[in-house]
GROMACS .gro file of C-alpha atoms in nm:
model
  232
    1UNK     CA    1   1.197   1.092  -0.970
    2UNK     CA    2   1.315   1.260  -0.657
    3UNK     CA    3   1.223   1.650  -0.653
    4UNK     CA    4   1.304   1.931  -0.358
    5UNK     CA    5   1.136   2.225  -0.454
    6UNK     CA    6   1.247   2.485  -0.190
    7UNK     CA    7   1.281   2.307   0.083
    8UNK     CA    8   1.337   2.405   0.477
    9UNK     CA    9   1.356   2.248   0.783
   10UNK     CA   10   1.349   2.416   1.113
   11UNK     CA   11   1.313   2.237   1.441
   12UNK     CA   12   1.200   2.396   1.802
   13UNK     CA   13   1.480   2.602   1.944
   14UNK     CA   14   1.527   2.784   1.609
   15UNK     CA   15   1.799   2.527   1.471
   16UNK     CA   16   1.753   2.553   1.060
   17UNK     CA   17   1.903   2.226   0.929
   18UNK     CA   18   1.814   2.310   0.585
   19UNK     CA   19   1.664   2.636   0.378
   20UNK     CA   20   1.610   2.662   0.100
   21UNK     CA   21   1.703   2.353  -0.145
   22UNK     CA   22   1.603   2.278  -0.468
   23UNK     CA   23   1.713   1.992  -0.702
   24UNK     CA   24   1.595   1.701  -0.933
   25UNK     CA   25   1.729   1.319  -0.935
   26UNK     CA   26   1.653   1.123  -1.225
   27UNK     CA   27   1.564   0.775  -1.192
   28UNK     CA   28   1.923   0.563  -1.231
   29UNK     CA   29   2.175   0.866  -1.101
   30UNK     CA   30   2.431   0.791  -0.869
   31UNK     CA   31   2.404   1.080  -0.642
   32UNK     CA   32   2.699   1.162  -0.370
   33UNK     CA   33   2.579   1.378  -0.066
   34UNK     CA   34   2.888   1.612   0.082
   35UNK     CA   35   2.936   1.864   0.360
   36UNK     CA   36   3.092   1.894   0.720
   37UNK     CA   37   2.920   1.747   0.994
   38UNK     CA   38   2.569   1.948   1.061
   39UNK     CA   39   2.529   2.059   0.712
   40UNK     CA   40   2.233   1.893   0.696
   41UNK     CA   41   2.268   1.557   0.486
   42UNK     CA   42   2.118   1.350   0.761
   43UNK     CA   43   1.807   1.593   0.774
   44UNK     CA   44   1.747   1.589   0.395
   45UNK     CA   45   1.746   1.246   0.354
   46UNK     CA   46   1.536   1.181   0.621
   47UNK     CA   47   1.277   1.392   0.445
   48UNK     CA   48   1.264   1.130   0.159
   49UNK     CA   49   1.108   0.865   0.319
   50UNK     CA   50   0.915   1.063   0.542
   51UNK     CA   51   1.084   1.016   0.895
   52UNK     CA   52   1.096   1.397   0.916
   53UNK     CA   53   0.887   1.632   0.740
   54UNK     CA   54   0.965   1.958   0.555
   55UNK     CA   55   0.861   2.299   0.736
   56UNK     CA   56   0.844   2.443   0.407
   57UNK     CA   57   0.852   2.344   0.021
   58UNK     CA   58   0.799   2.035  -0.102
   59UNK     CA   59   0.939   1.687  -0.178
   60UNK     CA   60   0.808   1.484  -0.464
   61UNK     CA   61   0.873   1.116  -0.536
   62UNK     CA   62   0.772   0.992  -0.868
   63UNK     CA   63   0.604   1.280  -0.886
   64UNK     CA   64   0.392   1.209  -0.552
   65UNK     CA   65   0.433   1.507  -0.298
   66UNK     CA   66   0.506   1.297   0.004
   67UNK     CA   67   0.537   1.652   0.256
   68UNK     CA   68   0.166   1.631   0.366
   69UNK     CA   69   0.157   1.231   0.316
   70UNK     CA   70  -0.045   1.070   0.539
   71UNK     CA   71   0.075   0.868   0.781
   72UNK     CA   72  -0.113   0.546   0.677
   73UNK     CA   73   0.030   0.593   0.344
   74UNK     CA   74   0.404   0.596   0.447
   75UNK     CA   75   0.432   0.239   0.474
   76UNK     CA   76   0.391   0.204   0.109
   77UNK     CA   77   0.587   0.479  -0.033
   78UNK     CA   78   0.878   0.265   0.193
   79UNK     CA   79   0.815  -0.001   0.019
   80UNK     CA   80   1.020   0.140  -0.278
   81UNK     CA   81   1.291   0.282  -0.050
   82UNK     CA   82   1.574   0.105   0.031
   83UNK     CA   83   1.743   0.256   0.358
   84UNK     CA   84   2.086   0.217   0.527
   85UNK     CA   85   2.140   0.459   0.793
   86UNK     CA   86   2.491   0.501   0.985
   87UNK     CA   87   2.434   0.232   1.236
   88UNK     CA   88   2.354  -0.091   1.134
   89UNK     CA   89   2.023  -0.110   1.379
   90UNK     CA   90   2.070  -0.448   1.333
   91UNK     CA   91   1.844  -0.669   1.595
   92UNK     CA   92   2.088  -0.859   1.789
   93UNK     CA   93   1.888  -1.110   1.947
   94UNK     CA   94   1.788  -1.272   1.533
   95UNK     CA   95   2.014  -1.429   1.353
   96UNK     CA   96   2.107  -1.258   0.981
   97UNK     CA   97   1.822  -1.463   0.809
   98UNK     CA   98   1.596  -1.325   0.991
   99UNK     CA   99   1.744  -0.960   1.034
  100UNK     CA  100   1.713  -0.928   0.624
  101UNK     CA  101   1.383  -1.123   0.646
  102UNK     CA  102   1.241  -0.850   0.871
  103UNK     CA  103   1.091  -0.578   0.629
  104UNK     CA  104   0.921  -0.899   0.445
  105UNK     CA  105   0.738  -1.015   0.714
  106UNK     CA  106   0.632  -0.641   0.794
  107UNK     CA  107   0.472  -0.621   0.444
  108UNK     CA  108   0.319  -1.003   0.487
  109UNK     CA  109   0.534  -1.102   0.176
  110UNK     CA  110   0.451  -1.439   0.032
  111UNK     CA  111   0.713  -1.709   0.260
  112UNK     CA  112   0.850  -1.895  -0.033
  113UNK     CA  113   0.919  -1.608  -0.245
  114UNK     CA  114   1.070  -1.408   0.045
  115UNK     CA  115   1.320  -1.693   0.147
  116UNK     CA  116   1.425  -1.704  -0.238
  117UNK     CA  117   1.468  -1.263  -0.188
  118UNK     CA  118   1.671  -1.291   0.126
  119UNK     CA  119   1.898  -1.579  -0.031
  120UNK     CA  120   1.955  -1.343  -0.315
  121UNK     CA  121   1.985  -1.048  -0.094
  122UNK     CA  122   2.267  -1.224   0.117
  123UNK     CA  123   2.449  -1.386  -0.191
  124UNK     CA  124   2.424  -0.982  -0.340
  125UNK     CA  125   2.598  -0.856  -0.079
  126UNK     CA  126   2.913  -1.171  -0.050
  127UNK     CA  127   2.726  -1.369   0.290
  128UNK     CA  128   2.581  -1.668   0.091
  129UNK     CA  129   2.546  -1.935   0.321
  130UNK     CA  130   2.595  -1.717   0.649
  131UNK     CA  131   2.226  -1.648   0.737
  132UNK     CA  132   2.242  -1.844   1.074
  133UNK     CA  133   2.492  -1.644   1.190
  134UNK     CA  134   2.430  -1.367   1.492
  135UNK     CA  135   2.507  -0.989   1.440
  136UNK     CA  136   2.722  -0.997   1.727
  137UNK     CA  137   3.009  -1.235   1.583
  138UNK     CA  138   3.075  -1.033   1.292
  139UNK     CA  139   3.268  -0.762   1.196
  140UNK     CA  140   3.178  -0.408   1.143
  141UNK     CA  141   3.187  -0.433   0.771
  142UNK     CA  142   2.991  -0.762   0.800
  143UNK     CA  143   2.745  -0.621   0.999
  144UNK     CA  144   2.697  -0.337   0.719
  145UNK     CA  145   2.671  -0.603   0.447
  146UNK     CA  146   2.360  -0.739   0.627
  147UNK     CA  147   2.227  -0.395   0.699
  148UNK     CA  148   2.208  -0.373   0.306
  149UNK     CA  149   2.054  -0.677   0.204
  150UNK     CA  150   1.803  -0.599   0.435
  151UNK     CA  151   1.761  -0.254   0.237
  152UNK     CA  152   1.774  -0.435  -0.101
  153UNK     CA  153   1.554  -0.757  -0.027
  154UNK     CA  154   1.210  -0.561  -0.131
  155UNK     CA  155   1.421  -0.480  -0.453
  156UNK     CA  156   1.370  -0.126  -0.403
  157UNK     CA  157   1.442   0.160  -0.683
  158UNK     CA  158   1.504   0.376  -0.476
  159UNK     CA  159   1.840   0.354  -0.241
  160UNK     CA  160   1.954   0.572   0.039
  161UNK     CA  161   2.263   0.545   0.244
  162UNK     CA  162   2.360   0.781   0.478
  163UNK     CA  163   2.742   0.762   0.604
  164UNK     CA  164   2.729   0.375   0.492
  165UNK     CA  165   3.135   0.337   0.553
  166UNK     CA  166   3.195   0.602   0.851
  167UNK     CA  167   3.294   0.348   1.131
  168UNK     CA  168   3.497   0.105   0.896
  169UNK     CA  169   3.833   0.105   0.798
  170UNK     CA  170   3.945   0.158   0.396
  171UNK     CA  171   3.953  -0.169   0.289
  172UNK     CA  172   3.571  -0.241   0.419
  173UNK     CA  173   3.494   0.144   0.328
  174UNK     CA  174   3.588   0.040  -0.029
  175UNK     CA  175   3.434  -0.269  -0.046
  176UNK     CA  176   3.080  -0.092   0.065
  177UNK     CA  177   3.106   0.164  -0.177
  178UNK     CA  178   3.200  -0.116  -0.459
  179UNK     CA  179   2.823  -0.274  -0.340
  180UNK     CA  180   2.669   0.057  -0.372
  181UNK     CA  181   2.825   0.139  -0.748
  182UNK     CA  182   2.730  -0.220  -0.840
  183UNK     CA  183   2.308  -0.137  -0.682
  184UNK     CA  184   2.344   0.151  -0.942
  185UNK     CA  185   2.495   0.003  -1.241
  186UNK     CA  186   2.172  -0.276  -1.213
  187UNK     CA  187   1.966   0.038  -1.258
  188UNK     CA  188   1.859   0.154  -0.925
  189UNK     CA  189   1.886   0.507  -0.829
  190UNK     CA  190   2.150   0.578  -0.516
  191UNK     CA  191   2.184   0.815  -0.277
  192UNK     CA  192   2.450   0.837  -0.045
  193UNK     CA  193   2.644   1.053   0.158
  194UNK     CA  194   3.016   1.012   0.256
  195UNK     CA  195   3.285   1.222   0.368
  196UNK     CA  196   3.492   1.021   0.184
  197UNK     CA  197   3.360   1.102  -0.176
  198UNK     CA  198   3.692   0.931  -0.318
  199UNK     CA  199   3.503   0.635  -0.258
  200UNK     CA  200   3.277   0.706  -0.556
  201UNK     CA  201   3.522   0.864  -0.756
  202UNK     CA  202   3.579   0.613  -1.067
  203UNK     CA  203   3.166   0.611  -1.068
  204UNK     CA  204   3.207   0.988  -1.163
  205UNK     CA  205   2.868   1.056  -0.964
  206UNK     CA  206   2.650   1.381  -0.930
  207UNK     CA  207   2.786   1.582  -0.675
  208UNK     CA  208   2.547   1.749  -0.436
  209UNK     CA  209   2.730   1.948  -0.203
  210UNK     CA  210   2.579   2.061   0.143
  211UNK     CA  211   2.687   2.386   0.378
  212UNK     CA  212   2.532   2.503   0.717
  213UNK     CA  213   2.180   2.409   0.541
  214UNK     CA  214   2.230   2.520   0.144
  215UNK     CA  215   2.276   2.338  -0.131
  216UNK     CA  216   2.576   2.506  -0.259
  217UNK     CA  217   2.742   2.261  -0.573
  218UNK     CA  218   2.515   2.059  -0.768
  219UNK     CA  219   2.707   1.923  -1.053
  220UNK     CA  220   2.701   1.593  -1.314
  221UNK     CA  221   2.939   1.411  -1.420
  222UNK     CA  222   3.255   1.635  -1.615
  223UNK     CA  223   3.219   1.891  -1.337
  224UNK     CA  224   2.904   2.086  -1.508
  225UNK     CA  225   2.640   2.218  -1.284
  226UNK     CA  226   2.299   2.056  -1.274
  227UNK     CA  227   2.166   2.412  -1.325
  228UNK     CA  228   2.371   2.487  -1.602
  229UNK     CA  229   2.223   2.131  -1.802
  230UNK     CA  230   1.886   2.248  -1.762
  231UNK     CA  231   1.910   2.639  -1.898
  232UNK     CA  232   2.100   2.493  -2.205
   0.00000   0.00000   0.00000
């Protein structure tokens, strides 16, 4: 579903943010993205839905190398992606309605169906009823919450969250990651990265693990490496 084959990324100066990583996701894995700060988590998922682009190797979704994707295309390959990046980027002057509404009006989604998706999306995520709210009156954790129904309203299969509970306290942290589990247990395939991979514990996830650019632990569930499953 998702394949790195080699990857690299370099960026002017001469900063390498990744080299060399290799890996396959199958479609419904819980996947948990570790490694200090710079290792390069940030960089590989961006390389998913094509924000950045590899300098070498490729990346494959469903089997579609999206590396040399052209940029009309990108759109499209979104379309599947659901995306929650460490701040909200929430649009403070709309209300939460229209905040998860957004990426249905960008695709020119029917109006009845999408007010039934964004209902769902905000009921999903535990702020049923709260759509005229603004960004700015709630809390962190809140604020988060909207950021993913407006990931999950297109009813992606794909889902990517990168550092979804690093500016909120446990309890929130915990709740977040409960949302994220719950995404995954519906069937959707998850990405995310935490420092806190506690969080995802009880989910026993696949564990990719990230330092100064390399992919160094790649294990399933029981603590056997990916590699390991796929020479047996």
């Amino acid at each position: 579903m998702i394949v790195f084959e080699d990857v690299a990324k370099r960026y002017a100066g001469g900063y390498t943010a990744l080299a060399g990583v290799s890996f396959e996701i199958r479609h419904g894995e819980l996947v948990v993205l570790s490694g200090h700060s710079g290792a390069g988590k940030s960089t590989l998922f961006k390389l998913i839905p094509v924000i950045e682009r590899p300098t070498a190797g490729r990346v494959l979704i469903n089997g579609q190398d999206v590396s040399h994707l052209p940029r009309t295309a990108i759109p499209y390959l979104r379309r599947n992606l659901g995306l929650v990046l460490q701040e909200s980027r929430l649009l403070f002057d709309r209300n939460v309605y229209d905040n998860v509404m957004l990426p249905l009006v960008i695709t020119g989604h029917p109006a009845a169906d999408a007010a039934k998706r964004v209902a769902a999306a905000l009921e999903r995520v535990g702020l049923d009823g709260r759509g005229k709210e603004m960004p700015a009156g709630l809390s962190g954790g809140e604020q988060q919450r909207v950021a993913i129904a407006r990931a999950i309203v297109n009813r992606p299969s794909i889902l990517i969250a990168d550092e979804p509970t690093a500016h909120l306290d446990p309890a929130y942290a915990a709740d977040i990651a409960a949302l994220f589990r719950s995404f995954n247990q519906a069937g959707v395939t998850v990405l995310v990265s935490t420092h806190d991979a506690s969080l995802f514990a009880a989910s026993r996830p696949r564990r990719l693990v990230l330092a100064k650019g390399q992919l160094v632990e790649d294990s399933r569930p029981g603590g056997r490496p990916a590699q390991e499953e796929v020479a047996a």
